[in-house]
Short mmCIF file of C-alpha atoms in Angstrom, two decimals:
data_model
loop_
_atom_site.label_atom_id
_atom_site.label_comp_id
_atom_site.label_asym_id
_atom_site.label_seq_id
_atom_site.Cartn_x
_atom_site.Cartn_y
_atom_site.Cartn_z
CA ASP A 1 64.45 -126.16 -39.39
CA LEU A 2 61.19 -128.09 -39.63
CA ASP A 3 62.15 -130.70 -37.05
CA ALA A 4 62.76 -127.93 -34.53
CA ALA A 5 59.44 -126.29 -35.41
CA ILE A 6 57.63 -129.58 -34.84
CA ALA A 7 59.48 -130.19 -31.58
CA ALA A 8 58.46 -126.72 -30.38
CA ARG A 9 54.84 -127.02 -31.56
CA PRO A 10 53.87 -130.66 -32.11
CA ASP A 11 50.25 -129.62 -32.64
CA TYR A 12 51.04 -127.34 -35.62
CA ALA A 13 49.75 -129.25 -38.66
CA ILE A 14 51.30 -126.95 -41.27
CA ALA A 15 54.81 -127.78 -40.02
CA PHE A 16 54.08 -131.45 -40.74
CA VAL A 17 52.78 -130.50 -44.20
CA ASN A 18 55.91 -128.51 -44.95
CA ARG A 19 58.15 -131.33 -43.76
CA ALA A 20 56.15 -133.79 -45.88
CA LEU A 21 56.83 -131.59 -48.91
CA ALA A 22 60.55 -131.63 -48.08
CA HIS A 23 60.44 -135.42 -47.84
CA MET A 24 58.67 -135.59 -51.22
CA ARG A 25 61.45 -133.50 -52.80
CA LYS A 26 63.90 -136.13 -51.53
CA SER A 27 61.66 -138.96 -52.81
CA ASP A 28 61.18 -140.22 -49.25
CA THR A 29 57.56 -141.19 -49.69
CA ALA A 30 57.33 -143.19 -46.45
CA ALA A 31 58.38 -140.18 -44.36
CA ALA A 32 56.09 -137.92 -46.39
CA ARG A 33 53.16 -140.27 -45.75
CA ARG A 34 53.81 -140.23 -41.99
CA ASP A 35 53.86 -136.43 -41.95
CA TYR A 36 50.75 -136.03 -44.09
CA ASP A 37 48.92 -138.53 -41.90
CA LYS A 38 49.98 -136.63 -38.77
CA ALA A 39 48.95 -133.30 -40.30
CA LEU A 40 45.54 -134.71 -41.20
CA ALA A 41 45.12 -136.19 -37.74
CA LEU A 42 45.76 -132.74 -36.30
CA GLY A 43 43.62 -130.91 -38.84
CA PRO A 44 41.31 -133.16 -40.86
CA LYS A 45 39.99 -130.16 -42.81
CA ASN A 46 43.47 -128.82 -43.64
CA LEU A 47 43.23 -128.48 -47.42
CA LYS A 48 46.98 -128.19 -47.98
CA ALA A 49 47.52 -131.46 -46.09
CA ARG A 50 44.67 -133.15 -47.94
CA LEU A 51 45.90 -132.08 -51.38
CA GLY A 52 49.46 -133.07 -50.54
CA SER A 53 48.28 -136.46 -49.36
CA ILE A 54 46.34 -136.94 -52.59
CA ALA A 55 49.39 -135.94 -54.63
CA LEU A 56 51.47 -138.46 -52.69
CA HIS A 57 48.93 -141.20 -53.37
CA ASN A 58 49.15 -140.35 -57.07
CA ALA A 59 52.95 -140.30 -56.99
CA THR A 60 52.99 -143.78 -55.47
CA ALA A 61 50.35 -145.12 -57.89
CA ALA A 62 47.77 -145.50 -55.11
CA TYR A 63 45.09 -144.13 -57.40
CA ASP A 64 42.12 -145.66 -55.59
CA ARG A 65 43.26 -144.05 -52.34
CA ALA A 66 43.79 -140.72 -54.12
CA LYS A 67 40.29 -140.87 -55.57
CA ALA A 68 38.71 -141.81 -52.24
CA GLU A 69 40.52 -139.01 -50.47
CA ALA A 70 39.61 -136.50 -53.18
CA ASN A 71 35.97 -137.51 -52.90
CA ALA A 72 36.11 -136.80 -49.17
CA ILE A 73 36.87 -133.12 -49.75
#
């Protein structure tokens, strides 16, 4: 369970990325955004988190944010 993994290791960015993906599958974009933001705060160079965040921006029609974030890679 991803919540348990995060509780056990709150500094493990990939657990936040995986939970964000699970939120996306449920169309819970607000929860996905929180988890991507946390993952990026923990690991700003985490490519999986960055790409997921960009995909979420695109899914929510935040194209300018997606472009800005993509340009930061």
